[in-house]
Short mmCIF file of C-alpha atoms and ligand atoms in Angstrom, two decimals:
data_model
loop_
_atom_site.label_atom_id
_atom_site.label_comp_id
_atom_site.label_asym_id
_atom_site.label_seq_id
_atom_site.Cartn_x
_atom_site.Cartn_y
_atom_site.Cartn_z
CA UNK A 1 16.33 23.16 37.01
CA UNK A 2 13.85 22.26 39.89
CA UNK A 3 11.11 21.06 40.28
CA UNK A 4 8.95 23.85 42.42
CA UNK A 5 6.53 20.35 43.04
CA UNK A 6 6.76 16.63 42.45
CA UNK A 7 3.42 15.53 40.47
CA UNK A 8 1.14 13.30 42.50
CA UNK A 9 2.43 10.18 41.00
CA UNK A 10 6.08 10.66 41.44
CA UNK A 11 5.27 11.69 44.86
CA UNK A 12 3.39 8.76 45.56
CA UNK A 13 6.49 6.88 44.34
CA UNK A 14 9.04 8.65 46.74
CA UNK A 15 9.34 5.77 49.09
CA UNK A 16 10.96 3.44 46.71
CA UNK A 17 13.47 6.24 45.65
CA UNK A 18 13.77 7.05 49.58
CA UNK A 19 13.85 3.11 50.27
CA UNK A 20 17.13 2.76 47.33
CA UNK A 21 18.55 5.69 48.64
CA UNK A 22 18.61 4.42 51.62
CA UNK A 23 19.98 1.15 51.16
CA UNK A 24 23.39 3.00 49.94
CA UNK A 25 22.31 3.39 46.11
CA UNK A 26 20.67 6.05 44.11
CA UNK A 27 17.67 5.91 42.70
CA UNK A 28 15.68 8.53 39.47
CA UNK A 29 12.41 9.03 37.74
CA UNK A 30 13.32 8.92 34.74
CA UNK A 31 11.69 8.45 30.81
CA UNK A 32 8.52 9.43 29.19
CA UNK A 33 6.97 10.11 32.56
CA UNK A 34 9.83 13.05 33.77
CA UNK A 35 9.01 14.15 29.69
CA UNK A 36 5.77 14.53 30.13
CA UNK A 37 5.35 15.91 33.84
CA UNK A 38 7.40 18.62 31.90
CA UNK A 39 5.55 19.54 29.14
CA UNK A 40 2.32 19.49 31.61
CA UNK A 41 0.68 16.54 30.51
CA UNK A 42 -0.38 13.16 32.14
CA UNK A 43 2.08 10.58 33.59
CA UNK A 44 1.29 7.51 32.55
CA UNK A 45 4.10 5.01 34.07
CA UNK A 46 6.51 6.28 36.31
CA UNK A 47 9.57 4.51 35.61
CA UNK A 48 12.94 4.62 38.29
CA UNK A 49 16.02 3.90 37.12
CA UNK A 50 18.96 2.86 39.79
CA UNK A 51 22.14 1.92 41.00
CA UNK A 52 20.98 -0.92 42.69
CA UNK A 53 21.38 -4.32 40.63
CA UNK A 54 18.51 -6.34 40.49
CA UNK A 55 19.67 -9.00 43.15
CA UNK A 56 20.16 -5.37 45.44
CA UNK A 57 16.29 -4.60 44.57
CA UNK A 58 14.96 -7.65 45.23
CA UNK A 59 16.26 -7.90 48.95
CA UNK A 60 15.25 -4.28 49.58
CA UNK A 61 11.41 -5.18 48.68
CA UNK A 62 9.26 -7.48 49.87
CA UNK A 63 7.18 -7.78 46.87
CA UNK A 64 8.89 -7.64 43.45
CA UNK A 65 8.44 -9.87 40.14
CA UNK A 66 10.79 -10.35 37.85
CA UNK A 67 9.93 -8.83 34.91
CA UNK A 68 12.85 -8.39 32.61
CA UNK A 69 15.65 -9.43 34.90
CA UNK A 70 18.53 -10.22 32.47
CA UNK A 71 18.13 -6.30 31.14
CA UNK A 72 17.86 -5.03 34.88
CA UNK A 73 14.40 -4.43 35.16
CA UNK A 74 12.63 -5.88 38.15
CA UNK A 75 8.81 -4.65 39.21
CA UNK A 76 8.08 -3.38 42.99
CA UNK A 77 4.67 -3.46 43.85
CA UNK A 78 3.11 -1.20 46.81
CA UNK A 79 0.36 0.06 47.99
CA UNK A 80 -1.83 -1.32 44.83
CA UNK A 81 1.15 0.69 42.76
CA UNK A 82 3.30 -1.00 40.63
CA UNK A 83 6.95 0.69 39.69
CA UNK A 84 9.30 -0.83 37.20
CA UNK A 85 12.68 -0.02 38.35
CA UNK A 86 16.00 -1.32 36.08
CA UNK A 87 19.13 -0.88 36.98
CA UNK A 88 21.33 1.85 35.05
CA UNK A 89 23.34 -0.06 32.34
CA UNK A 90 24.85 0.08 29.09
CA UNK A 91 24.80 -1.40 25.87
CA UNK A 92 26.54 -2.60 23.22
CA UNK A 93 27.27 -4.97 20.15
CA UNK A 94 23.66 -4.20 18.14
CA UNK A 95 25.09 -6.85 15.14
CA UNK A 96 21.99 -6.91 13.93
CA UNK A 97 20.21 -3.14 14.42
CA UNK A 98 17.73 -4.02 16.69
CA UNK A 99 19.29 -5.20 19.93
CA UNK A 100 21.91 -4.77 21.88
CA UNK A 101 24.48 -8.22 22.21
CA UNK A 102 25.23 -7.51 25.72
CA UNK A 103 24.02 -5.42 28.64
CA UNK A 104 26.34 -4.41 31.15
CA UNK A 105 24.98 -2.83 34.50
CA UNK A 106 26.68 -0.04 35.46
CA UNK A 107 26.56 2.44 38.79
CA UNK A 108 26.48 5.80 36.71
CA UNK A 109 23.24 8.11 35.84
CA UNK A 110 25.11 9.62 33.20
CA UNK A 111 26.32 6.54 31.45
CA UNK A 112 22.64 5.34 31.63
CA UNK A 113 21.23 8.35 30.13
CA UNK A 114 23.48 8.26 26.85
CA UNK A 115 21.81 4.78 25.76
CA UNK A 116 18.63 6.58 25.56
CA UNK A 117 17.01 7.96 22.29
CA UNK A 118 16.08 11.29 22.20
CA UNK A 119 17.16 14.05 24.71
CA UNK A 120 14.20 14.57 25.60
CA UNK A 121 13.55 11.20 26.78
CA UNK A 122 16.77 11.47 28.58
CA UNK A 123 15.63 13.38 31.64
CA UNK A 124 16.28 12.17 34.98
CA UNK A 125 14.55 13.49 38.44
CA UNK A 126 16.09 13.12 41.56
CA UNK A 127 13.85 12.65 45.28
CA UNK A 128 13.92 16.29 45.74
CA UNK A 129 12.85 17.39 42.13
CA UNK A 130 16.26 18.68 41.06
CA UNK A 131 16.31 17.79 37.24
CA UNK A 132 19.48 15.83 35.80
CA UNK A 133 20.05 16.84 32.69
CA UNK A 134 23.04 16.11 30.89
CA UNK A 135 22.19 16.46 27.09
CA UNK A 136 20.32 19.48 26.43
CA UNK A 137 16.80 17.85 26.86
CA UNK A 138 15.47 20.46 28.56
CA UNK A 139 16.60 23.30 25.79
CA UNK A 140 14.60 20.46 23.14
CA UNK A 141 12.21 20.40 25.20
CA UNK A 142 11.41 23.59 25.28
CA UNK A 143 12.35 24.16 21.42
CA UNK A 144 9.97 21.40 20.75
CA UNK A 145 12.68 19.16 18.87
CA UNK A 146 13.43 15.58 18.92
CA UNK A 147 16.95 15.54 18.68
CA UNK A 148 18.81 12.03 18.92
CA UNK A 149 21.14 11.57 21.97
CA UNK A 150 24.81 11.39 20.39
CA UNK A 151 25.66 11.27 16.72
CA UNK A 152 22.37 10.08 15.31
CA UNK A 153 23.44 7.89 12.39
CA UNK A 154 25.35 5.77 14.97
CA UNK A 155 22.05 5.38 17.72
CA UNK A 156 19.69 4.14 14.42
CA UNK A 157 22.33 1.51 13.19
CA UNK A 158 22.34 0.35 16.38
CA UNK A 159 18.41 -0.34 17.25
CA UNK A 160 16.43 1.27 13.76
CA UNK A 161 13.31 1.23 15.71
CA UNK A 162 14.02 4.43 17.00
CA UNK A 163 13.69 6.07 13.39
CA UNK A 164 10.03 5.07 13.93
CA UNK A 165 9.90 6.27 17.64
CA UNK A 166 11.17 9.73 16.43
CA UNK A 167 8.20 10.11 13.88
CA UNK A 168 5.41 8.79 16.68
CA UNK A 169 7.00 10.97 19.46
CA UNK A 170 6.63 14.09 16.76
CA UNK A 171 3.12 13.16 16.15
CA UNK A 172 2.44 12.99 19.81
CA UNK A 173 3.85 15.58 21.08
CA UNK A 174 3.70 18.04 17.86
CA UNK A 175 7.58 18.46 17.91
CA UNK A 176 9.99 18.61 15.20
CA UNK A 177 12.83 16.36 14.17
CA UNK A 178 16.27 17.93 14.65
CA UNK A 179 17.96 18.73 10.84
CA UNK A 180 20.78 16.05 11.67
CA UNK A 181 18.23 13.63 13.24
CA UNK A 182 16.05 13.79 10.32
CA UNK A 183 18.78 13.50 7.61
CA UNK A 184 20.04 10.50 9.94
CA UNK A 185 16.72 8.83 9.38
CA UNK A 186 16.17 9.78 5.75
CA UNK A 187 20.15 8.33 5.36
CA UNK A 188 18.65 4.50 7.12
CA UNK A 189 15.56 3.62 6.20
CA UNK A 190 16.31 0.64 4.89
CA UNK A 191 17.22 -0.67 8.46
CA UNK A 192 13.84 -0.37 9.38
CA UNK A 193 13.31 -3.69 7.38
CA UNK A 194 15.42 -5.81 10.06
CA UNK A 195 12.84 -4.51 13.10
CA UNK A 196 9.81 -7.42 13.72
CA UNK A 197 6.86 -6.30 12.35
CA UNK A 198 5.17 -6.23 15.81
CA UNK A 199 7.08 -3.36 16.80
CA UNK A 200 6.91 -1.28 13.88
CA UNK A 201 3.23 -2.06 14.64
CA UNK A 202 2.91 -0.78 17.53
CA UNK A 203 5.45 2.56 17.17
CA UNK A 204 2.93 3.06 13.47
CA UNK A 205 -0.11 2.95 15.24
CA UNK A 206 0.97 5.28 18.49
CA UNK A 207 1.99 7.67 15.72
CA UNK A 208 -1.28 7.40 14.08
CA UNK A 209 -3.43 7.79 17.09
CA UNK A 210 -1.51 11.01 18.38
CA UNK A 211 -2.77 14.27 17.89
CA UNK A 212 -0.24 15.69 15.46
CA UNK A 213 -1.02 12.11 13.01
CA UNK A 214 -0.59 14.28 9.95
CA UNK A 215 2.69 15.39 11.00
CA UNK A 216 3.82 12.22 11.90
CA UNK A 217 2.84 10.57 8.92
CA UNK A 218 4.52 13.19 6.38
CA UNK A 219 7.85 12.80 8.08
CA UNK A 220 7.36 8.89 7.79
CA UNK A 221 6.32 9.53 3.90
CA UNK A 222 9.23 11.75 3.44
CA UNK A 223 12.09 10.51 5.13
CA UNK A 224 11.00 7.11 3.70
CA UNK A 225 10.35 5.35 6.42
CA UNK A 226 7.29 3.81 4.87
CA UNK A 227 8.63 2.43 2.06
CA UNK A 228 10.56 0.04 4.45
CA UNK A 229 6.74 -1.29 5.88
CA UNK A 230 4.77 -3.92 5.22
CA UNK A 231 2.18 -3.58 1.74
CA UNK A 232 3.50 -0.08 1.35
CA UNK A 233 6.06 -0.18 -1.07
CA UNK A 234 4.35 0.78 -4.15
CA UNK A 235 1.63 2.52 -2.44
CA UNK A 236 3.61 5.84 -1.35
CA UNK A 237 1.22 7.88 -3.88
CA UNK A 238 -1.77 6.56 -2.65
CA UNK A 239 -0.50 6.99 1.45
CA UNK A 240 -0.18 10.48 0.35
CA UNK A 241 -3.81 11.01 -0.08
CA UNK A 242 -4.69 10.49 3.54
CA UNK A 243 -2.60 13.46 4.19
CA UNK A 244 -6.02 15.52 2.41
CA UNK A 245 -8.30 14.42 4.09
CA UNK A 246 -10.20 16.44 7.12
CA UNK A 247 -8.63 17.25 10.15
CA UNK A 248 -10.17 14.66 11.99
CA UNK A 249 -8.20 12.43 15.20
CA UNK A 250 -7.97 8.85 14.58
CA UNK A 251 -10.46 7.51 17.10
CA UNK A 252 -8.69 3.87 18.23
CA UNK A 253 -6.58 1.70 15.68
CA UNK A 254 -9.21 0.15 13.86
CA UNK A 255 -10.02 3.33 12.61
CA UNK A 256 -6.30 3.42 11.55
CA UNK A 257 -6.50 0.64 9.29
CA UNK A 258 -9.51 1.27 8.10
CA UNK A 259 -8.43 4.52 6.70
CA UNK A 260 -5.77 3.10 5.58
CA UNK A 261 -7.16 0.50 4.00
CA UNK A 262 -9.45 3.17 2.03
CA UNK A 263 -6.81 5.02 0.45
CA UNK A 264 -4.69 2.38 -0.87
CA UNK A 265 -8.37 1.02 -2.62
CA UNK A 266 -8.48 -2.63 0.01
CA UNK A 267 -11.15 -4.18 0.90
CA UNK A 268 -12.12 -8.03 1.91
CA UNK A 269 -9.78 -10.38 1.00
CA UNK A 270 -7.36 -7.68 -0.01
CA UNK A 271 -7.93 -5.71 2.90
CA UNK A 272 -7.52 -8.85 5.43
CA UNK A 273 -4.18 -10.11 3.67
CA UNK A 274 -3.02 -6.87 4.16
CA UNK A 275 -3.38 -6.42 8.00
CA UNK A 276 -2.25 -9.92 8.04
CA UNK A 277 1.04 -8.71 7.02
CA UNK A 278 0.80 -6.30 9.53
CA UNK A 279 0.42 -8.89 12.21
CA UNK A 280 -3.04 -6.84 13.48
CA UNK A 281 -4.73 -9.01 16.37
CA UNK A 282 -7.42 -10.89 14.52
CA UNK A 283 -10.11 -8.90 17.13
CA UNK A 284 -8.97 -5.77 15.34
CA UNK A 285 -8.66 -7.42 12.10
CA UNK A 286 -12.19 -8.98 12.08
CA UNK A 287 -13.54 -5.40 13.34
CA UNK A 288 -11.53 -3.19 10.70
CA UNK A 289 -13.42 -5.68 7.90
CA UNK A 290 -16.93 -5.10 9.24
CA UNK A 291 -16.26 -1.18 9.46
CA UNK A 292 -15.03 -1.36 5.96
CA UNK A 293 -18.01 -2.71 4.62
CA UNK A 294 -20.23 -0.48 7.01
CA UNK A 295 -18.52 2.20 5.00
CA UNK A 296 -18.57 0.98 1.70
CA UNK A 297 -22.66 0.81 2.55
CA UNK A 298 -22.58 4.25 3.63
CA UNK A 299 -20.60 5.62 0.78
CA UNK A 300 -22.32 3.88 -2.12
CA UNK A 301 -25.85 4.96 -0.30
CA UNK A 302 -26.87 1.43 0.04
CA UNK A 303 -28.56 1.47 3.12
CA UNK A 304 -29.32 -1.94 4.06
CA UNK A 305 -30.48 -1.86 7.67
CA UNK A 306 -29.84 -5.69 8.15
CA UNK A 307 -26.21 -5.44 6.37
CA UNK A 308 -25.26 -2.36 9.17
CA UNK A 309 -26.87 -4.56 12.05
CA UNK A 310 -24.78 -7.95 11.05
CA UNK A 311 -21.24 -5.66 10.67
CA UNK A 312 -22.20 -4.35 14.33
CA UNK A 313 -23.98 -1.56 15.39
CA UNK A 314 -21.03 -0.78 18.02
CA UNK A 315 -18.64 -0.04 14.78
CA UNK A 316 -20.93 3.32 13.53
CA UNK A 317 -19.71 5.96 15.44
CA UNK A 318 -15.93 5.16 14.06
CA UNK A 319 -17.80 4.83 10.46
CA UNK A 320 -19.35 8.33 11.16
CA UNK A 321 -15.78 9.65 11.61
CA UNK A 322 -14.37 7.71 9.02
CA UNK A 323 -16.95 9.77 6.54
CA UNK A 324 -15.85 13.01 8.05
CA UNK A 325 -11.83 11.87 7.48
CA UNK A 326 -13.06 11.12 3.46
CA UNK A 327 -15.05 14.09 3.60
CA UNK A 328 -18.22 11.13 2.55
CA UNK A 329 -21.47 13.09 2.78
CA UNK A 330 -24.03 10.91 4.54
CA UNK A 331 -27.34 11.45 6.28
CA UNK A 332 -26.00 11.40 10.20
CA UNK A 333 -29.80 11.65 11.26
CA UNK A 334 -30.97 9.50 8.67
CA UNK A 335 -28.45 6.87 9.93
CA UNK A 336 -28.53 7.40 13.66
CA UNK A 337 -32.86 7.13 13.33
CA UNK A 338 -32.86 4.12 11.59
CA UNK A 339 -30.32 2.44 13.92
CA UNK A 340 -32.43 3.73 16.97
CA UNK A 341 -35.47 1.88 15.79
CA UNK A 342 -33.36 -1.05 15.32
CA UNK A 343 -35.02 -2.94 18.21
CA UNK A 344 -32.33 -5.53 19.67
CA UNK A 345 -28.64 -4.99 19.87
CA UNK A 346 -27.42 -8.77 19.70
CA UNK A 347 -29.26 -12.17 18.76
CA UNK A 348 -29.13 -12.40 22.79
CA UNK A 349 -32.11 -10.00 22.73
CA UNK A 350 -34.12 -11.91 20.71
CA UNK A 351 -37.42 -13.23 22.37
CA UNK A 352 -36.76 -17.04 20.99
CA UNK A 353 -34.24 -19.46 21.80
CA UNK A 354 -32.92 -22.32 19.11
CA UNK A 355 -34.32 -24.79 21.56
CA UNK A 356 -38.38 -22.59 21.39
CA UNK A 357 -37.73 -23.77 17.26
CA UNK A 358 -37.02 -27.24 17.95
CA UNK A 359 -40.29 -27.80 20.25
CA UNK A 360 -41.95 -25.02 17.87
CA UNK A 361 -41.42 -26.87 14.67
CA UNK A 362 -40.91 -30.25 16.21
CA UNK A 363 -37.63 -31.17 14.17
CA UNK A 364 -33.98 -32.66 15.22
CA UNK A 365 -31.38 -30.23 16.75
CA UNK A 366 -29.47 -29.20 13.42
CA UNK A 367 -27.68 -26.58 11.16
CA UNK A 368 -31.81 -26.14 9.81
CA UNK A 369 -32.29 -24.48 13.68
CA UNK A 370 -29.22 -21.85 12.96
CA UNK A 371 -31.24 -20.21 9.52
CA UNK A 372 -34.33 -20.36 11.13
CA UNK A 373 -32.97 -18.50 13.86
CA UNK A 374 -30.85 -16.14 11.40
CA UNK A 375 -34.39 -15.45 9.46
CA UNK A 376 -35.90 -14.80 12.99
CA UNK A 377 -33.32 -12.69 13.78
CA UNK A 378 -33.23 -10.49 9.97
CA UNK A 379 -37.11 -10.68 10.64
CA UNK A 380 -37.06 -8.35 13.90
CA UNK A 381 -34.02 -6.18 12.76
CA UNK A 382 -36.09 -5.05 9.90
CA UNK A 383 -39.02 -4.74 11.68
CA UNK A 384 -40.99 -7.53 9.84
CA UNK A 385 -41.85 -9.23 12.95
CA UNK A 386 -42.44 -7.43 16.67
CA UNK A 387 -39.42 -9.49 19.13
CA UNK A 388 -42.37 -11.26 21.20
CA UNK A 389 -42.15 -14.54 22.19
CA UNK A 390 -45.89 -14.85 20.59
CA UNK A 391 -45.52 -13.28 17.19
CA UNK A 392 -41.87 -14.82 16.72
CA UNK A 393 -43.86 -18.33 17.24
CA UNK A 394 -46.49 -16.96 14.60
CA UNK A 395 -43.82 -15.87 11.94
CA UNK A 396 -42.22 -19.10 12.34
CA UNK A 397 -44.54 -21.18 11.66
CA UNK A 398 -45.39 -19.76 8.37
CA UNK A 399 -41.44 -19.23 7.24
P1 LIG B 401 5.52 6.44 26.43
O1 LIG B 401 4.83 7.68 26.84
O2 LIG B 401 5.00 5.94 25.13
O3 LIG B 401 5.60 5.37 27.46
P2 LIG B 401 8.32 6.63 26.84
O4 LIG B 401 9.31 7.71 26.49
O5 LIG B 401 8.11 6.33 28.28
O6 LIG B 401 6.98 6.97 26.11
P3 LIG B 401 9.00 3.89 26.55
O7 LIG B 401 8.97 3.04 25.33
O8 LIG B 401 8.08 3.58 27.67
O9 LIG B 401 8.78 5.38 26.05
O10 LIG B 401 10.50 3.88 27.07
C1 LIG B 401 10.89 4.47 28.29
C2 LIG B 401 12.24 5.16 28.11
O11 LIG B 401 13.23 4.20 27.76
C3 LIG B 401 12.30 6.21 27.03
O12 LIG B 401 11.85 7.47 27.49
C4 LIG B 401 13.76 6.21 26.65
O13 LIG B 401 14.51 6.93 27.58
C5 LIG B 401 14.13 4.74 26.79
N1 LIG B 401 13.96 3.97 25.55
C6 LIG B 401 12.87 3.24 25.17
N2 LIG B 401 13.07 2.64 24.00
C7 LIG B 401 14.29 2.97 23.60
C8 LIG B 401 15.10 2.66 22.45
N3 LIG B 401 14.64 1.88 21.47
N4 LIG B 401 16.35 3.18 22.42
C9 LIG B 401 16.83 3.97 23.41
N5 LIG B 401 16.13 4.30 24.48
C10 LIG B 401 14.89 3.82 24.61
MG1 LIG B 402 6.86 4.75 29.04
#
């Protein structure tokens, strides 16, 4: 196959390839990008993949850094572009299921394309567009399959991550897992327990944000994948529930958690030890506990306008679609009026500064300025005071 036209970003590209090529080596698009180009949707990083070794790259370009030299990869940057090109290679050893002991580099496309994981990830592109494919991607592609490269039981014992790549590449794209792949994975779950929990993060939480999450999330339920992950162990019936709920798309990955969160019945200190075992970023953490308890408030009809303002007003539209998810029947215009009238965003807004209450009240700097401030602050969010600089004063003075 050919491509009748390079997309804009591979054609941008073309003088790196052209640049390789001409230096004596050869030089591919290969990956996700050469995937997705395919299928018709948006490159996101154009990866090359070359003969060159990294030493050859580095005097071919002026500008490179080296960003993961020992495994080949070096970065080229031009013309405000930045390219990561790695060297083909090979590996082998994977003692432990997660990495390879040794990386050889190598001078062979084909050889580099049989590390890869899927076949449809192991596309390669050459200058002119003509398509290198040497494992039936294409067909898979077309088929909508996810089909491991090789004999499947062999490429998860030697990096397990990929069991969870498979699922979030099916929940992306909306493919199927190959019978063999799938019986593979079902087969090695347990191996998923050697992979750091940061990665089985990140390949959970791509799966949950794509646009097939339901899909995703079945196979991970049923091929037991997620028996292997963190706090889900004895939780598989409750998981299950979340595949009832609306057909709604996971807005960002707070709104992951948080639904996750709901089903399995978390919530503050339960809820927080459990992303903790997750390794969430505490940003996300600290935000999936505030839109917890924004929903809890929603769901038990507690509307406490001062409660909603102090877990962040910036949270509500993710608590809206959390309600849809749960199917939660809540007043939308009820909730979007009152938090309209709300009339500051932030304490920053407020017409008073902790220094006004010191020459105000005439006391000592002190934790005493921080309530007054807080009851200031309650005081204009519910509307008991007008945020004036005069009528703040007023309001303080008879607190
Ligand atoms: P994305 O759109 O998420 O970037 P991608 O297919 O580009 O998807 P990457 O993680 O960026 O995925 O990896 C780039 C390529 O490297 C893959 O397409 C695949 O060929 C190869 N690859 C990545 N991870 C693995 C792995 N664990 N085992 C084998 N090959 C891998
Ligand atoms: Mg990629």
């Amino acid at each position: 196959m050919r491509l009748e036209q390079l997309p804009k970003d591979f054609q941008k590209a073309l003088p790196i390839l052209k640049n390789i090529e001409e230096a004596g080596f050869e030089a591919y698009f290969v990956g996700g990008s050469v995937r997705d180009h395919i299928l018709g949707l948006p490159i996101h990083d154009v990866d090359i993949a070359t003969s060159a070794y990294p030493e050859e790259i580095k005097s071919i370009f002026k500008k490179t850094i080296d960003t993961g030299i020992k495994h080949g990869t070096v970065t080229v940057l031009m013309d405000d572009e930045s390219y990561e090109i790695t060297t083909f290679r090979t590996e082998s050893g994977y003692q432990d299921y997660r990495r390879p002991d040794k990386v050889t580099f190598v001078r062979s496309l084909t050889d580099d394309l049989k590390r890869r994981d899927f076949t449809i990830n192991a596309l390669a592109v050459d200058h002119d567009g003509n398509v290198v494919d040497k494992f039936d991607g294409l067909t898979d592609l077309k088929n909508h399959l996810i089909k491991a490269v090789g004999v499947a039981e062999e490429r998860f014992h030697e990096d397990a991550l990929r069991m969870m790549r498979a699922v979030r590449f099916q929940s992306q794209l909306d493919f199927s897992i190959e019978s063999k792949t799938e019986q593979a994975i079902a087969d090695n779950a347990p191996l998923l327990e050697k992979i750091a929990v940061e990665r089985v993060h990140e390949e959970f939480v791509k799966m949950m944000l794509g646009q097939a999450w339901k899909k995703g999330f079945k196979a991970f339920l049923r091929l037991d994948l997620a028996a292997h992950c963190p706090g889900f162990h004895d939780a598989i019936n409750n998981l299950t529930k979340l595949l009832k709920t609306d057909d709604v798309q996971m807005l960002d990955e707070t709104m992951v958690w948080v639904s996750i969160g709901h089903v399995l019945n978390l919530s503050g200190d339960d809820l927080n030890h459990f992303l903790r075992l997750w390794k969430v970023s505490n940003q996300v953490r600290e935000e999936c506990l505030a839109t917890e308890n924004t929903l809890y408030d929603f769901q038990s009809g507690n509307f406490d306008i001062w409660n909603i303002y102090q877990n962040g007003i910036q949270n509500i539209p993710r608590v809206e679609e959390l309600c849809q998810l749960f199917k939660i029947q809540i007043d939308k215009d009820k909730i979007n009026k009152a938090v309209s009238e709300i009339p500051i965003k932030n304490s920053h807004a407020l017409k008073i500064t902790g220094k006004d209450v010191i020459d105000i009240l005439q006391i000592k700097p002190g934790p005493k300025i921080g309530e007054y401030m807080n009851s200031l602050e309650k005081a204009v969010v519910t509307q008991a005071v007008t945020n004036s600089y005069k009528d703040l004063q007023r309001y303080l003075l008879i607190l």
